[in-house]
Coordinates of C-alpha atoms in Angstrom, one line a residue:
M175 CA 115.5 101.3 114.7
A176 CA 113.7 102.6 111.3
A177 CA 111.4 106.1 112.1
L178 CA 107.8 104.4 113.3
I179 CA 105.0 106.2 113.1
P180 CA 101.5 104.4 114.5
P181 CA 98.3 104.3 113.0
S182 CA 96.3 106.0 113.0
K183 CA 93.1 104.0 113.6
S184 CA 93.3 99.6 114.4
Y185 CA 93.2 97.3 111.7
Q186 CA 90.1 96.7 110.0
L187 CA 90.8 93.0 107.6
I188 CA 87.6 93.8 105.4
T189 CA 87.2 91.0 101.9
T190 CA 87.3 91.3 98.2
T191 CA 86.3 89.1 95.4
S192 CA 87.5 89.1 91.8
S193 CA 84.9 92.2 91.1
N194 CA 86.9 94.0 93.3
I195 CA 91.0 93.7 93.9
L196 CA 93.4 96.1 91.8
P197 CA 92.4 95.5 88.0
F198 CA 94.9 97.8 86.7
I199 CA 98.9 98.5 87.3
C200 CA 99.9 102.4 87.2
S201 CA 97.0 103.2 84.7
R202 CA 95.8 107.2 84.0
S203 CA 92.9 106.2 83.4
P204 CA 90.0 106.8 85.7
S205 CA 88.0 104.1 85.4
S206 CA 87.7 100.3 84.3
P207 CA 85.5 99.8 81.6
K208 CA 82.7 97.4 82.3
L209 CA 82.7 93.4 82.0
P210 CA 79.8 92.1 80.5
A211 CA 77.5 90.2 82.7
T212 CA 77.7 86.9 83.2
K213 CA 76.4 84.5 85.2
M214 CA 77.0 84.1 89.2
S215 CA 77.6 80.8 91.1
L216 CA 76.0 80.8 93.9
N217 CA 79.1 79.2 95.4
T218 CA 81.5 82.3 95.0
S219 CA 83.8 81.9 97.4
I220 CA 85.1 85.7 99.0
T221 CA 88.8 85.4 99.8
P222 CA 90.0 87.5 102.9
R223 CA 92.7 90.4 102.0
K224 CA 94.9 89.5 103.9
L225 CA 95.9 92.8 105.4
P226 CA 97.9 95.6 106.1
V227 CA 99.3 96.6 102.4
L228 CA 102.6 96.7 102.4
L229 CA 103.2 100.3 99.6
F230 CA 107.1 100.1 98.9
D231 CA 109.2 103.0 98.0
I232 CA 112.0 102.0 95.6
M233 CA 115.1 104.2 95.4
D234 CA 117.4 103.3 98.4
T235 CA 115.0 101.2 100.2
I236 CA 114.8 98.5 98.1
V237 CA 117.7 99.7 95.5
R238 CA 120.7 101.5 95.6
D239 CA 119.7 104.2 93.8
P240 CA 123.2 105.6 91.4
F241 CA 122.4 109.2 91.2
Y242 CA 124.2 110.1 93.9
H243 CA 127.6 108.7 93.4
D244 CA 127.3 107.5 89.3
I245 CA 125.9 109.6 87.5
P246 CA 128.2 112.5 88.4
A247 CA 130.7 109.6 88.4
F248 CA 129.5 109.9 84.3
F249 CA 130.3 113.1 83.5
G250 CA 133.4 113.5 86.2
M251 CA 131.7 115.6 88.2
S252 CA 131.1 116.4 91.8
M253 CA 127.4 116.5 93.1
K254 CA 127.3 120.2 94.2
E255 CA 129.1 121.0 90.8
L256 CA 126.1 118.3 89.1
L257 CA 123.5 120.0 90.2
D258 CA 124.7 123.8 90.0
C259 CA 124.8 123.3 85.8
K260 CA 121.6 120.6 85.5
H261 CA 118.1 121.7 84.1
P262 CA 116.1 123.1 88.1
T263 CA 113.0 120.7 86.5
A264 CA 113.5 118.4 84.0
W265 CA 114.6 115.1 86.3
I266 CA 111.0 116.3 88.1
E267 CA 109.2 116.1 84.8
F268 CA 111.0 112.8 83.7
E269 CA 110.0 111.4 87.3
K270 CA 106.0 113.0 86.1
G271 CA 106.1 111.9 82.5
L272 CA 105.5 114.9 81.6
I273 CA 109.1 114.4 79.1
D274 CA 110.6 111.7 77.4
E275 CA 113.7 110.6 77.9
M276 CA 114.9 112.5 74.6
E277 CA 114.0 115.7 75.8
L278 CA 115.0 115.3 79.2
A279 CA 118.9 114.1 77.0
R280 CA 118.2 118.1 75.4
I281 CA 117.7 120.1 78.2
F282 CA 118.6 118.2 80.4
F283 CA 121.7 121.7 81.5
K284 CA 120.6 124.9 82.1
D285 CA 123.4 125.7 78.8
G286 CA 122.1 122.3 76.5
R287 CA 125.4 120.5 76.9
H288 CA 124.6 117.4 74.9
F289 CA 126.0 113.8 76.1
D290 CA 126.1 110.4 75.4
L291 CA 122.0 109.4 76.8
E292 CA 122.4 105.1 75.3
G293 CA 126.1 105.6 78.0
L294 CA 124.5 107.5 81.0
K295 CA 121.9 104.9 80.6
S296 CA 123.6 101.9 81.3
C297 CA 126.0 103.4 83.5
I298 CA 122.5 103.2 85.2
Y299 CA 121.2 100.0 84.9
Q300 CA 125.1 99.2 86.5
G301 CA 124.0 100.9 89.4
Y302 CA 121.0 99.2 90.0
S303 CA 121.0 96.7 93.0
Y304 CA 119.0 95.8 95.8
L305 CA 119.9 97.2 99.2
E306 CA 121.3 94.6 101.8
G307 CA 119.0 92.1 102.9
V308 CA 116.0 93.0 101.0
E309 CA 115.4 90.9 98.9
E310 CA 115.3 88.1 101.2
L311 CA 112.7 90.3 103.4
L312 CA 110.7 90.7 100.4
S313 CA 110.7 87.3 99.1
T314 CA 109.5 86.1 102.9
L315 CA 106.6 88.5 102.9
K316 CA 105.5 87.2 99.4
D317 CA 105.5 83.8 100.6
N318 CA 103.5 84.8 103.6
G319 CA 100.2 86.1 101.5
Y320 CA 100.9 90.3 101.4
E321 CA 99.8 91.8 99.5
M322 CA 102.8 94.6 97.9
H323 CA 103.4 97.4 95.2
A324 CA 105.3 99.8 94.2
F325 CA 105.0 103.7 95.0
T326 CA 107.6 105.8 93.5
N327 CA 108.6 109.1 92.5
Y328 CA 111.0 107.5 89.0
P329 CA 110.3 107.2 85.4
I330 CA 110.3 105.2 82.5
W331 CA 113.6 103.7 83.4
Y332 CA 111.9 102.2 86.3
R333 CA 112.0 99.1 83.0
M334 CA 115.7 99.1 84.0
I335 CA 115.1 98.6 86.9
E336 CA 112.4 95.7 86.4
D337 CA 115.0 94.0 83.3
K338 CA 117.8 93.9 85.7
L339 CA 116.1 93.1 89.4
K340 CA 112.9 91.8 88.6
L341 CA 111.0 93.4 90.9
S342 CA 107.4 92.5 89.8
S343 CA 108.7 89.0 91.6
Y344 CA 107.5 90.1 94.8
L345 CA 105.6 93.0 93.9
S346 CA 103.6 95.1 91.4
W347 CA 104.6 98.0 89.9
T348 CA 100.7 99.6 90.5
F349 CA 102.1 103.4 91.5
C350 CA 104.9 105.0 89.3
S351 CA 104.9 109.0 89.4
C352 CA 105.8 108.1 85.5
T353 CA 102.6 106.6 85.3
I354 CA 100.5 108.9 87.8
G355 CA 101.1 111.4 87.0
K356 CA 101.9 112.7 90.4
R357 CA 105.3 113.0 92.9
K358 CA 105.2 112.0 96.5
P359 CA 104.9 114.2 99.1
D360 CA 102.0 115.0 97.1
P361 CA 98.5 114.2 99.0
H362 CA 96.9 114.0 95.9
F363 CA 99.3 111.0 95.3
Y364 CA 98.3 109.5 98.4
S365 CA 94.7 109.8 97.9
E366 CA 95.0 108.2 94.9
V367 CA 96.6 105.0 96.2
L368 CA 94.0 104.4 98.4
Q369 CA 91.5 105.1 96.0
R370 CA 92.6 103.0 93.3
L371 CA 93.2 100.4 96.4
D372 CA 90.3 100.5 97.3
T373 CA 90.4 100.4 101.4
E374 CA 90.9 102.4 104.5
P375 CA 94.3 104.5 104.9
Q376 CA 94.5 102.0 107.6
N377 CA 95.0 99.4 106.1
C378 CA 97.9 100.2 104.5
V379 CA 102.0 100.3 105.5
F380 CA 103.9 102.8 103.3
I381 CA 108.2 102.5 103.9
D382 CA 110.4 105.0 102.7
D383 CA 113.6 106.7 103.1
R384 CA 112.3 109.9 102.9
L385 CA 111.3 111.3 105.9
K386 CA 108.9 114.3 104.6
N387 CA 107.3 111.1 102.4
I388 CA 106.5 109.0 105.4
E389 CA 105.3 112.1 107.1
A390 CA 102.8 112.6 104.5
A391 CA 102.0 109.3 105.0
K392 CA 100.4 110.3 108.5
E393 CA 98.5 112.5 107.2
A394 CA 96.5 110.8 104.7
G395 CA 95.9 108.6 107.5
I396 CA 98.5 105.6 105.8
N397 CA 101.1 104.4 109.2
G398 CA 104.6 105.4 107.5
I399 CA 107.9 103.1 108.2
Q400 CA 111.5 105.1 107.1
F401 CA 113.3 102.8 106.3
K402 CA 117.2 102.0 107.4
N403 CA 118.2 98.9 106.6
A404 CA 116.7 95.6 105.8
D405 CA 116.8 94.3 109.4
S406 CA 114.6 97.0 111.0
L407 CA 111.8 97.1 108.9
Q408 CA 111.1 93.5 110.1
Q409 CA 111.5 94.5 113.3
D410 CA 109.3 97.5 112.7
L411 CA 106.6 95.4 110.3
S412 CA 106.3 93.2 112.6
L413 CA 105.6 95.3 115.9
L414 CA 103.1 95.9 113.2
G415 CA 101.8 92.4 112.9
I416 CA 103.2 91.3 110.0
T417 CA 104.6 87.6 110.0
F418 CA 107.5 86.6 109.0
Q419 CA 107.7 83.2 109.2
N420 CA 109.9 81.4 106.8
K421 CA 107.3 78.1 105.3
T422 CA 109.9 76.5 103.9
K423 CA 111.5 75.4 107.3
T424 CA 107.8 75.0 108.9
Q425 CA 107.0 72.5 106.1
E426 CA 110.6 71.1 106.3
H427 CA 109.7 70.9 110.3
E428 CA 105.7 69.8 110.1
A429 CA 107.6 67.1 107.7

């Protein structure tokens, strides 16, 4: 079973109205412009926010990461050889949105050698795929009304993932390092996530394959699950009270 870090506090049901639901996706702006005043109806409904909010790492949690096999093969190197000759911080800077892909290509190798950037992107694109069982799990969580967000270290190439796999069918690309300018396990990244979601840490569950990122979530008071596979993730989410009722089967049974 996947490593499960229990919540520091019990869940608390909170409610939201249309005025405080997360109004942006991947925005660096610390505040949104004020909307013009409008006449409020006395019958304005309050919709309960279904908790917990689910925060998903993407690479090797939802999507296969081509970095460890496909990229070394593209360059005709072993992983060790690639790590020895690539720039030590270029990819991190790219993930944080500090440089664009052209600058990445210019400095990717320590010796400044040129390579086929478009060919590399094509190789990476072909390597993207859902991990076994994960898409079905996301679909069931969506059908059961859970709010889901990406919380991931990845460059602007997340758009290639979206183009191929259509992750936005299940979750929002809300917290990407390239648009926030921070990377996990930076505690400020976790704090910003909570601030933008406008909720308490115990109302969130974070899923990631890397233990150091889960430990950082624990320090922030967020429930953490280390991803191993889809089956163990479903078991661990169930232990936190998250339901996986298949609505289609339920409707067929009721009919």
